[in-house]
Short mmCIF file of N, CA and C in Angstrom, two decimals:
data_model
loop_
_atom_site.label_atom_id
_atom_site.label_comp_id
_atom_site.label_asym_id
_atom_site.label_seq_id
_atom_site.Cartn_x
_atom_site.Cartn_y
_atom_site.Cartn_z
N UNK M 53 66.71 -21.02 107.15
CA UNK M 53 67.48 -19.87 107.52
C UNK M 53 67.85 -20.02 108.99
N UNK M 54 69.15 -19.95 109.22
CA UNK M 54 69.63 -20.08 110.59
C UNK M 54 70.42 -18.83 110.96
N UNK M 55 70.31 -18.46 112.22
CA UNK M 55 71.00 -17.26 112.68
C UNK M 55 72.50 -17.49 112.65
N UNK M 56 73.24 -16.51 112.12
CA UNK M 56 74.69 -16.59 112.06
C UNK M 56 75.22 -17.33 110.86
N UNK M 57 74.35 -17.93 110.06
CA UNK M 57 74.80 -18.66 108.87
C UNK M 57 74.28 -17.96 107.63
N UNK M 58 75.09 -17.98 106.55
CA UNK M 58 74.62 -17.37 105.31
C UNK M 58 73.48 -18.20 104.70
N UNK M 59 72.67 -17.52 103.90
CA UNK M 59 71.57 -18.21 103.22
C UNK M 59 72.12 -19.19 102.21
N UNK M 60 71.42 -20.28 102.06
CA UNK M 60 71.84 -21.32 101.11
C UNK M 60 71.44 -20.98 99.68
N UNK M 61 70.47 -20.12 99.54
CA UNK M 61 70.02 -19.79 98.19
C UNK M 61 71.09 -19.00 97.47
N UNK M 62 71.28 -19.32 96.23
CA UNK M 62 72.26 -18.61 95.42
C UNK M 62 71.62 -17.36 94.83
N UNK M 63 72.45 -16.34 94.69
CA UNK M 63 71.99 -15.11 94.07
C UNK M 63 71.93 -15.35 92.58
N UNK M 64 70.82 -14.95 91.93
CA UNK M 64 70.73 -15.21 90.49
C UNK M 64 71.78 -14.40 89.74
N UNK M 65 72.24 -14.88 88.60
CA UNK M 65 73.25 -14.14 87.82
C UNK M 65 72.64 -12.83 87.31
N UNK M 66 73.49 -11.81 87.13
CA UNK M 66 72.96 -10.53 86.64
C UNK M 66 72.37 -10.69 85.25
N UNK M 67 71.35 -9.87 84.99
CA UNK M 67 70.68 -9.93 83.69
C UNK M 67 71.51 -9.26 82.61
N UNK M 68 70.97 -9.27 81.42
CA UNK M 68 71.64 -8.69 80.27
C UNK M 68 71.64 -7.16 80.41
N UNK M 69 72.76 -6.52 80.04
CA UNK M 69 72.86 -5.06 80.19
C UNK M 69 72.01 -4.36 79.14
N UNK M 70 71.76 -3.10 79.38
CA UNK M 70 70.95 -2.30 78.46
C UNK M 70 71.63 -2.18 77.10
N UNK M 71 72.94 -2.01 77.11
CA UNK M 71 73.67 -1.89 75.84
C UNK M 71 73.59 -3.20 75.05
N UNK M 72 73.72 -4.33 75.75
CA UNK M 72 73.63 -5.63 75.07
C UNK M 72 72.24 -5.82 74.48
N UNK M 73 71.20 -5.42 75.21
CA UNK M 73 69.83 -5.51 74.69
C UNK M 73 69.66 -4.63 73.46
N UNK M 74 70.27 -3.43 73.50
CA UNK M 74 70.17 -2.51 72.37
C UNK M 74 70.84 -3.10 71.13
N UNK M 75 72.05 -3.67 71.31
CA UNK M 75 72.74 -4.28 70.17
C UNK M 75 71.98 -5.49 69.64
N UNK M 76 71.42 -6.29 70.54
CA UNK M 76 70.66 -7.47 70.12
C UNK M 76 69.45 -7.05 69.29
N UNK M 77 68.78 -5.98 69.74
CA UNK M 77 67.60 -5.55 68.96
C UNK M 77 68.02 -4.92 67.64
N UNK M 78 69.17 -4.23 67.62
CA UNK M 78 69.65 -3.64 66.36
C UNK M 78 70.05 -4.73 65.37
N UNK M 79 70.64 -5.83 65.87
CA UNK M 79 71.03 -6.94 65.00
C UNK M 79 69.80 -7.64 64.45
N UNK M 80 68.79 -7.75 65.31
CA UNK M 80 67.58 -8.45 64.88
C UNK M 80 66.80 -7.64 63.87
N UNK M 81 66.85 -6.32 63.93
CA UNK M 81 66.07 -5.47 63.03
C UNK M 81 66.65 -5.50 61.62
N UNK M 82 67.93 -5.55 61.50
CA UNK M 82 68.54 -5.53 60.16
C UNK M 82 69.39 -6.77 59.96
N UNK M 83 68.77 -7.93 59.84
CA UNK M 83 69.51 -9.18 59.68
C UNK M 83 70.35 -9.11 58.42
N UNK M 84 71.63 -9.25 58.64
CA UNK M 84 72.54 -9.19 57.50
C UNK M 84 73.08 -10.58 57.24
N UNK M 85 73.52 -10.83 56.03
CA UNK M 85 74.13 -12.13 55.75
C UNK M 85 75.43 -12.30 56.52
N UNK M 86 75.91 -13.52 56.58
CA UNK M 86 77.10 -13.84 57.38
C UNK M 86 78.32 -13.07 56.91
N UNK M 87 78.43 -12.72 55.66
CA UNK M 87 79.59 -11.99 55.14
C UNK M 87 79.60 -10.54 55.58
N UNK M 88 78.46 -10.02 55.97
CA UNK M 88 78.38 -8.61 56.36
C UNK M 88 78.52 -8.43 57.86
N UNK M 89 79.05 -9.47 58.55
CA UNK M 89 79.18 -9.41 59.99
C UNK M 89 80.13 -8.29 60.42
N UNK M 90 81.20 -8.07 59.69
CA UNK M 90 82.17 -7.03 60.04
C UNK M 90 81.55 -5.65 59.92
N UNK M 91 80.74 -5.42 58.89
CA UNK M 91 80.12 -4.11 58.76
C UNK M 91 79.09 -3.89 59.85
N UNK M 92 78.46 -4.94 60.37
CA UNK M 92 77.51 -4.83 61.46
C UNK M 92 78.19 -4.40 62.74
N UNK M 93 79.42 -4.89 62.94
CA UNK M 93 80.15 -4.48 64.13
C UNK M 93 80.49 -2.99 64.06
N UNK M 94 80.82 -2.51 62.88
CA UNK M 94 81.10 -1.09 62.74
C UNK M 94 79.84 -0.27 62.99
N UNK M 95 78.74 -0.82 62.53
CA UNK M 95 77.49 -0.11 62.76
C UNK M 95 77.17 -0.05 64.25
N UNK M 96 77.41 -1.17 64.95
CA UNK M 96 77.17 -1.20 66.40
C UNK M 96 78.12 -0.23 67.12
N UNK M 97 79.36 -0.18 66.69
CA UNK M 97 80.33 0.73 67.31
C UNK M 97 79.93 2.19 67.05
N UNK M 98 79.47 2.48 65.84
CA UNK M 98 79.04 3.84 65.51
C UNK M 98 77.81 4.22 66.32
N UNK M 99 76.89 3.27 66.50
CA UNK M 99 75.69 3.52 67.29
C UNK M 99 76.07 3.80 68.74
N UNK M 100 76.99 3.01 69.29
CA UNK M 100 77.43 3.21 70.66
C UNK M 100 78.15 4.56 70.81
N UNK M 101 79.01 4.91 69.85
CA UNK M 101 79.70 6.20 69.90
C UNK M 101 78.70 7.35 69.81
N UNK M 102 77.67 7.19 68.99
CA UNK M 102 76.63 8.22 68.88
C UNK M 102 75.88 8.39 70.18
N UNK M 103 75.57 7.27 70.85
CA UNK M 103 74.88 7.35 72.15
C UNK M 103 75.76 8.03 73.20
N UNK M 104 77.04 7.71 73.18
CA UNK M 104 77.96 8.32 74.15
C UNK M 104 78.07 9.82 73.89
N UNK M 105 78.11 10.21 72.63
CA UNK M 105 78.24 11.63 72.28
C UNK M 105 76.95 12.40 72.57
N UNK M 106 75.81 11.74 72.54
CA UNK M 106 74.54 12.42 72.76
C UNK M 106 74.39 12.90 74.20
N UNK M 107 75.04 12.25 75.16
CA UNK M 107 74.91 12.65 76.56
C UNK M 107 75.33 14.09 76.80
N UNK M 108 76.56 14.46 76.47
CA UNK M 108 76.97 15.85 76.69
C UNK M 108 76.19 16.85 75.83
N UNK M 109 75.86 16.45 74.60
CA UNK M 109 75.12 17.36 73.72
C UNK M 109 73.75 17.66 74.31
N UNK M 110 73.06 16.64 74.77
CA UNK M 110 71.74 16.85 75.38
C UNK M 110 71.86 17.63 76.69
N UNK M 111 72.92 17.39 77.44
CA UNK M 111 73.13 18.13 78.69
C UNK M 111 73.33 19.61 78.41
N UNK M 112 74.15 19.93 77.40
CA UNK M 112 74.39 21.33 77.05
C UNK M 112 73.11 21.98 76.54
N UNK M 113 72.37 21.29 75.69
CA UNK M 113 71.12 21.84 75.17
C UNK M 113 70.12 22.08 76.29
N UNK M 114 70.01 21.13 77.21
CA UNK M 114 69.10 21.31 78.35
C UNK M 114 69.53 22.47 79.23
N UNK M 115 70.82 22.62 79.45
CA UNK M 115 71.32 23.73 80.27
C UNK M 115 71.02 25.07 79.61
N UNK M 116 71.15 25.12 78.29
CA UNK M 116 70.85 26.37 77.59
C UNK M 116 69.37 26.69 77.68
N UNK M 117 68.53 25.69 77.57
CA UNK M 117 67.09 25.93 77.70
C UNK M 117 66.75 26.44 79.10
N UNK M 118 67.35 25.84 80.12
CA UNK M 118 67.11 26.29 81.49
C UNK M 118 67.64 27.71 81.71
N UNK M 119 68.77 28.02 81.10
CA UNK M 119 69.34 29.37 81.24
C UNK M 119 68.41 30.41 80.62
N UNK M 120 67.83 30.10 79.47
CA UNK M 120 66.89 31.02 78.82
C UNK M 120 65.67 31.23 79.71
N UNK M 121 65.15 30.15 80.29
CA UNK M 121 64.00 30.27 81.19
C UNK M 121 64.35 31.13 82.40
N UNK M 122 65.50 30.91 82.99
CA UNK M 122 65.90 31.66 84.18
C UNK M 122 66.13 33.13 83.86
N UNK M 123 66.69 33.43 82.68
CA UNK M 123 66.87 34.83 82.29
C UNK M 123 65.52 35.52 82.14
N UNK M 124 64.57 34.82 81.54
CA UNK M 124 63.22 35.38 81.39
C UNK M 124 62.58 35.64 82.75
N UNK M 125 62.74 34.70 83.66
CA UNK M 125 62.17 34.88 85.00
C UNK M 125 62.87 36.03 85.72
N UNK M 126 64.18 36.16 85.55
CA UNK M 126 64.92 37.26 86.19
C UNK M 126 64.45 38.61 85.63
N UNK M 127 64.19 38.68 84.34
CA UNK M 127 63.70 39.92 83.74
C UNK M 127 62.31 40.27 84.27
N UNK M 128 61.45 39.27 84.43
CA UNK M 128 60.12 39.52 84.99
C UNK M 128 60.22 40.01 86.42
N UNK M 129 61.11 39.41 87.20
CA UNK M 129 61.28 39.84 88.59
C UNK M 129 61.84 41.26 88.66
N UNK M 130 62.79 41.58 87.78
CA UNK M 130 63.33 42.94 87.75
C UNK M 130 62.24 43.95 87.41
N UNK M 131 61.37 43.59 86.47
CA UNK M 131 60.27 44.49 86.11
C UNK M 131 59.31 44.68 87.29
N UNK M 132 59.08 43.62 88.05
CA UNK M 132 58.20 43.73 89.22
C UNK M 132 58.86 44.54 90.34
N UNK M 133 60.17 44.42 90.47
CA UNK M 133 60.87 45.10 91.55
C UNK M 133 61.28 46.53 91.21
N UNK M 134 61.18 46.93 89.96
CA UNK M 134 61.62 48.26 89.55
C UNK M 134 60.95 49.38 90.35
N UNK M 135 59.63 49.35 90.57
CA UNK M 135 59.02 50.42 91.38
C UNK M 135 59.56 50.45 92.81
N UNK M 136 59.77 49.28 93.40
CA UNK M 136 60.31 49.23 94.76
C UNK M 136 61.72 49.82 94.81
N UNK M 137 62.54 49.45 93.83
CA UNK M 137 63.91 49.95 93.80
C UNK M 137 63.93 51.46 93.59
N UNK M 138 63.02 51.97 92.78
CA UNK M 138 62.95 53.42 92.55
C UNK M 138 62.54 54.14 93.84
N UNK M 139 61.56 53.57 94.57
CA UNK M 139 61.16 54.18 95.85
C UNK M 139 62.31 54.16 96.84
N UNK M 140 63.04 53.05 96.89
CA UNK M 140 64.17 52.94 97.81
C UNK M 140 65.25 53.96 97.45
N UNK M 141 65.53 54.12 96.15
CA UNK M 141 66.55 55.09 95.72
C UNK M 141 66.13 56.51 96.08
N UNK M 142 64.84 56.84 95.89
CA UNK M 142 64.40 58.19 96.23
C UNK M 142 64.43 58.41 97.74
N UNK M 143 64.12 57.38 98.51
CA UNK M 143 64.19 57.50 99.98
C UNK M 143 65.63 57.70 100.43
N UNK M 144 66.57 56.98 99.82
CA UNK M 144 67.98 57.16 100.17
C UNK M 144 68.47 58.55 99.78
N UNK M 145 68.01 59.05 98.64
CA UNK M 145 68.40 60.38 98.20
C UNK M 145 67.84 61.43 99.17
N UNK M 146 66.59 61.27 99.59
CA UNK M 146 66.00 62.20 100.56
C UNK M 146 66.75 62.12 101.89
N UNK M 147 67.12 60.91 102.30
CA UNK M 147 67.87 60.73 103.55
C UNK M 147 69.23 61.44 103.45
N UNK M 148 69.88 61.32 102.30
CA UNK M 148 71.16 61.99 102.11
C UNK M 148 71.01 63.52 102.15
N UNK M 149 69.90 64.01 101.58
CA UNK M 149 69.68 65.46 101.59
C UNK M 149 69.34 65.97 102.99
N UNK M 150 68.61 65.18 103.76
CA UNK M 150 68.18 65.62 105.08
C UNK M 150 69.19 65.37 106.19
N UNK M 151 70.15 64.49 105.97
CA UNK M 151 71.06 64.13 107.06
C UNK M 151 71.86 65.33 107.58
N UNK M 152 72.34 66.27 106.74
CA UNK M 152 73.02 67.42 107.33
C UNK M 152 72.09 68.29 108.18
N UNK M 153 70.84 68.40 107.75
CA UNK M 153 69.88 69.23 108.49
C UNK M 153 69.55 68.58 109.83
N UNK M 154 69.38 67.28 109.82
CA UNK M 154 69.00 66.57 111.04
C UNK M 154 70.17 66.51 112.02
N UNK M 155 71.38 66.33 111.52
CA UNK M 155 72.53 66.17 112.40
C UNK M 155 72.98 67.50 113.01
N UNK M 156 72.59 68.61 112.43
CA UNK M 156 73.00 69.92 112.94
C UNK M 156 72.06 70.34 114.07
N UNK M 157 72.61 71.06 115.01
CA UNK M 157 71.81 71.54 116.14
C UNK M 157 70.79 72.57 115.65
N UNK M 158 69.71 72.67 116.38
CA UNK M 158 68.67 73.63 116.01
C UNK M 158 69.13 75.05 116.33
N UNK M 159 68.41 76.01 115.81
CA UNK M 159 68.75 77.41 116.08
C UNK M 159 68.58 77.72 117.56
N UNK M 160 67.63 77.06 118.21
CA UNK M 160 67.43 77.26 119.64
C UNK M 160 68.65 76.81 120.44
N UNK M 161 69.23 75.66 120.07
CA UNK M 161 70.44 75.18 120.76
C UNK M 161 71.61 76.11 120.50
N UNK M 162 71.66 76.68 119.29
CA UNK M 162 72.71 77.65 118.98
C UNK M 162 72.54 78.90 119.83
N UNK M 163 71.29 79.36 120.02
CA UNK M 163 71.04 80.52 120.88
C UNK M 163 71.43 80.26 122.32
N UNK M 164 71.18 79.06 122.79
CA UNK M 164 71.57 78.73 124.17
C UNK M 164 73.08 78.79 124.31
N UNK M 165 73.82 78.22 123.35
CA UNK M 165 75.28 78.27 123.40
C UNK M 165 75.76 79.71 123.29
N UNK M 166 75.09 80.49 122.45
CA UNK M 166 75.46 81.89 122.28
C UNK M 166 75.20 82.67 123.57
N UNK M 167 74.07 82.41 124.23
CA UNK M 167 73.75 83.10 125.49
C UNK M 167 74.76 82.78 126.57
N UNK M 168 75.24 81.54 126.61
CA UNK M 168 76.25 81.16 127.60
C UNK M 168 77.60 81.81 127.30
N UNK M 169 77.91 82.02 126.03
CA UNK M 169 79.23 82.50 125.66
C UNK M 169 79.35 84.01 125.49
N UNK M 170 78.23 84.73 125.30
CA UNK M 170 78.31 86.18 125.06
C UNK M 170 78.70 86.93 126.34
N UNK M 171 79.49 87.96 126.19
CA UNK M 171 79.75 88.82 127.35
C UNK M 171 78.46 89.54 127.77
N UNK M 172 78.42 90.03 129.00
CA UNK M 172 77.20 90.66 129.55
C UNK M 172 76.76 91.89 128.76
N UNK M 173 77.70 92.62 128.20
CA UNK M 173 77.34 93.85 127.49
C UNK M 173 77.05 93.63 126.01
N UNK M 174 77.06 92.40 125.51
CA UNK M 174 76.79 92.10 124.09
C UNK M 174 75.35 91.62 123.93
N UNK M 175 74.81 91.83 122.73
CA UNK M 175 73.43 91.37 122.44
C UNK M 175 73.33 90.92 120.99
N UNK M 176 72.29 90.16 120.71
CA UNK M 176 72.06 89.64 119.36
C UNK M 176 71.17 90.63 118.61
N UNK M 177 71.65 91.08 117.45
CA UNK M 177 70.86 91.97 116.61
C UNK M 177 70.07 91.15 115.60
N UNK M 178 70.73 90.18 115.00
CA UNK M 178 70.08 89.36 113.97
C UNK M 178 70.72 87.98 113.98
N UNK M 179 69.90 86.94 113.79
CA UNK M 179 70.39 85.56 113.66
C UNK M 179 69.59 84.90 112.54
N UNK M 180 70.32 84.24 111.65
CA UNK M 180 69.66 83.64 110.49
C UNK M 180 70.44 82.39 110.07
N UNK M 181 69.71 81.36 109.68
CA UNK M 181 70.34 80.16 109.13
C UNK M 181 69.87 80.02 107.69
N UNK M 182 70.82 79.98 106.78
CA UNK M 182 70.50 79.88 105.35
C UNK M 182 70.06 78.47 104.97
N UNK M 183 69.59 78.33 103.75
CA UNK M 183 69.14 77.03 103.25
C UNK M 183 70.27 76.01 103.22
N UNK M 184 71.49 76.48 103.04
CA UNK M 184 72.64 75.58 103.02
C UNK M 184 73.16 75.26 104.41
N UNK M 185 72.52 75.81 105.45
CA UNK M 185 72.92 75.53 106.83
C UNK M 185 73.89 76.53 107.40
N UNK M 186 74.24 77.55 106.64
CA UNK M 186 75.18 78.56 107.11
C UNK M 186 74.49 79.47 108.12
N UNK M 187 75.12 79.67 109.25
CA UNK M 187 74.59 80.53 110.29
C UNK M 187 75.17 81.93 110.13
N UNK M 188 74.30 82.96 110.16
CA UNK M 188 74.74 84.35 110.05
C UNK M 188 74.25 85.09 111.29
N UNK M 189 75.17 85.71 111.98
CA UNK M 189 74.84 86.44 113.21
C UNK M 189 75.32 87.88 113.10
N UNK M 190 74.53 88.79 113.67
CA UNK M 190 74.95 90.18 113.85
C UNK M 190 74.85 90.44 115.35
N UNK M 191 75.99 90.70 115.98
CA UNK M 191 76.04 90.88 117.43
C UNK M 191 76.50 92.30 117.75
N UNK M 192 75.80 92.98 118.70
CA UNK M 192 76.15 94.33 119.12
C UNK M 192 77.01 94.22 120.38
N UNK M 193 78.14 94.91 120.37
CA UNK M 193 79.04 94.90 121.51
C UNK M 193 79.86 96.19 121.55
N UNK M 194 80.17 96.68 122.75
CA UNK M 194 81.04 97.85 122.81
C UNK M 194 82.51 97.47 122.58
N UNK M 195 82.88 96.19 122.80
CA UNK M 195 84.27 95.76 122.64
C UNK M 195 84.32 94.50 121.76
N UNK M 196 84.60 94.63 120.44
CA UNK M 196 84.63 93.47 119.55
C UNK M 196 85.71 92.45 119.93
N UNK M 197 86.84 92.90 120.47
CA UNK M 197 87.90 91.97 120.86
C UNK M 197 87.45 91.06 122.00
N UNK M 198 86.75 91.60 122.98
CA UNK M 198 86.23 90.81 124.10
C UNK M 198 85.18 89.81 123.59
N UNK M 199 84.38 90.24 122.62
CA UNK M 199 83.37 89.34 122.03
C UNK M 199 84.04 88.17 121.33
N UNK M 200 85.05 88.43 120.50
CA UNK M 200 85.76 87.36 119.80
C UNK M 200 86.39 86.38 120.78
N UNK M 201 87.03 86.89 121.82
CA UNK M 201 87.65 86.03 122.82
C UNK M 201 86.61 85.17 123.53
N UNK M 202 85.46 85.75 123.84
CA UNK M 202 84.40 85.00 124.53
C UNK M 202 83.85 83.90 123.62
N UNK M 203 83.67 84.19 122.33
CA UNK M 203 83.11 83.20 121.40
C UNK M 203 84.09 82.06 121.12
N UNK M 204 85.38 82.32 121.17
CA UNK M 204 86.38 81.25 120.98
C UNK M 204 86.34 80.23 122.11
N UNK M 205 85.90 80.64 123.28
CA UNK M 205 85.82 79.72 124.43
C UNK M 205 84.61 78.79 124.35
N UNK M 206 83.68 79.05 123.44
CA UNK M 206 82.48 78.21 123.29
C UNK M 206 82.70 77.27 122.11
N UNK M 207 82.89 75.96 122.38
CA UNK M 207 83.17 75.02 121.28
C UNK M 207 82.06 74.95 120.23
N UNK M 208 80.82 75.14 120.64
CA UNK M 208 79.70 75.05 119.69
C UNK M 208 79.73 76.19 118.68
N UNK M 209 80.41 77.27 118.99
CA UNK M 209 80.45 78.43 118.09
C UNK M 209 81.81 78.57 117.41
N UNK M 210 82.63 77.57 117.49
CA UNK M 210 83.99 77.67 116.94
C UNK M 210 84.00 77.74 115.42
N UNK M 211 82.92 77.34 114.76
CA UNK M 211 82.88 77.38 113.30
C UNK M 211 82.52 78.75 112.75
N UNK M 212 82.22 79.71 113.61
CA UNK M 212 81.85 81.05 113.14
C UNK M 212 83.09 81.88 112.86
N UNK M 213 83.07 82.61 111.76
CA UNK M 213 84.17 83.50 111.38
C UNK M 213 83.61 84.91 111.19
N UNK M 214 84.41 85.87 111.55
CA UNK M 214 83.99 87.25 111.40
C UNK M 214 84.08 87.64 109.92
N UNK M 215 82.99 88.25 109.42
CA UNK M 215 82.97 88.67 108.02
C UNK M 215 82.87 90.19 107.88
N UNK M 216 82.72 90.88 108.99
CA UNK M 216 82.67 92.34 108.89
C UNK M 216 82.25 92.98 110.20
N UNK M 217 82.38 94.34 110.23
CA UNK M 217 81.95 95.14 111.38
C UNK M 217 81.26 96.39 110.86
N UNK M 218 80.32 96.87 111.67
CA UNK M 218 79.63 98.12 111.34
C UNK M 218 79.56 98.96 112.62
N UNK M 219 79.68 100.24 112.47
CA UNK M 219 79.56 101.13 113.62
C UNK M 219 78.09 101.47 113.78
N UNK M 220 77.65 101.40 115.01
CA UNK M 220 76.30 101.84 115.34
C UNK M 220 76.42 102.84 116.48
N UNK M 221 75.31 103.33 117.01
CA UNK M 221 75.35 104.31 118.08
C UNK M 221 75.94 103.71 119.36
N UNK M 222 77.10 104.13 119.72
CA UNK M 222 77.82 103.77 120.95
C UNK M 222 78.23 102.31 121.01
N UNK M 223 78.21 101.59 119.90
CA UNK M 223 78.63 100.18 119.91
C UNK M 223 79.04 99.76 118.50
N UNK M 224 79.59 98.56 118.40
CA UNK M 224 79.97 97.99 117.11
C UNK M 224 79.07 96.79 116.86
N UNK M 225 78.73 96.58 115.62
CA UNK M 225 77.97 95.39 115.23
C UNK M 225 78.95 94.49 114.50
N UNK M 226 79.18 93.31 115.07
CA UNK M 226 80.11 92.34 114.49
C UNK M 226 79.29 91.33 113.70
N UNK M 227 79.65 91.11 112.45
CA UNK M 227 78.96 90.16 111.58
C UNK M 227 79.76 88.85 111.55
N UNK M 228 79.09 87.77 111.90
CA UNK M 228 79.71 86.45 111.94
C UNK M 228 78.97 85.52 111.00
N UNK M 229 79.72 84.60 110.41
CA UNK M 229 79.12 83.64 109.48
C UNK M 229 79.89 82.34 109.57
N UNK M 230 79.20 81.22 109.43
CA UNK M 230 79.88 79.92 109.44
C UNK M 230 78.92 78.81 109.76
N UNK M 231 79.50 77.64 110.01
CA UNK M 231 78.71 76.44 110.26
C UNK M 231 78.03 76.50 111.60
N UNK M 232 78.69 77.01 112.60
CA UNK M 232 78.08 77.04 113.93
C UNK M 232 77.76 75.65 114.39
N UNK M 233 76.74 75.51 115.18
CA UNK M 233 76.33 74.17 115.65
C UNK M 233 75.16 73.68 114.88
#
């Protein structure tokens, strides 16, 4: 062996192919007389065609077996995950139910906005927030028009609408209802 020169040894010729070995063994197993040589070739061709056709058939059968196994495993995983998914769904439902309550200002913040916006001669008779989040106020004032004008200037109370008035001793009680803050 010299550097830069190819090896002198010859590469051995390729061996007999698998198909040739298969045909040779098939010929040897069923030795036919010389006159039946043509039928042997048909048999070899049919055997080769059968082997070629078996590839896709076995592939499809194997794929179907794997698909059945994977479906079974997916069903087992779904059964294991069902409690988790149910807990997650109930948590999301609770979050959806609580989000309006959490996002709305507290009654204390509403009172602060009301205290800033009420005229000096007005006072709160009753304040209530319903289960649906509706704010109901009863405000005592000698001048309902001045009260309405003052409340319109407070953005936090812009969702309140007047639903009625009642006369009391020397003043009017204005009933308001709405989203408020």
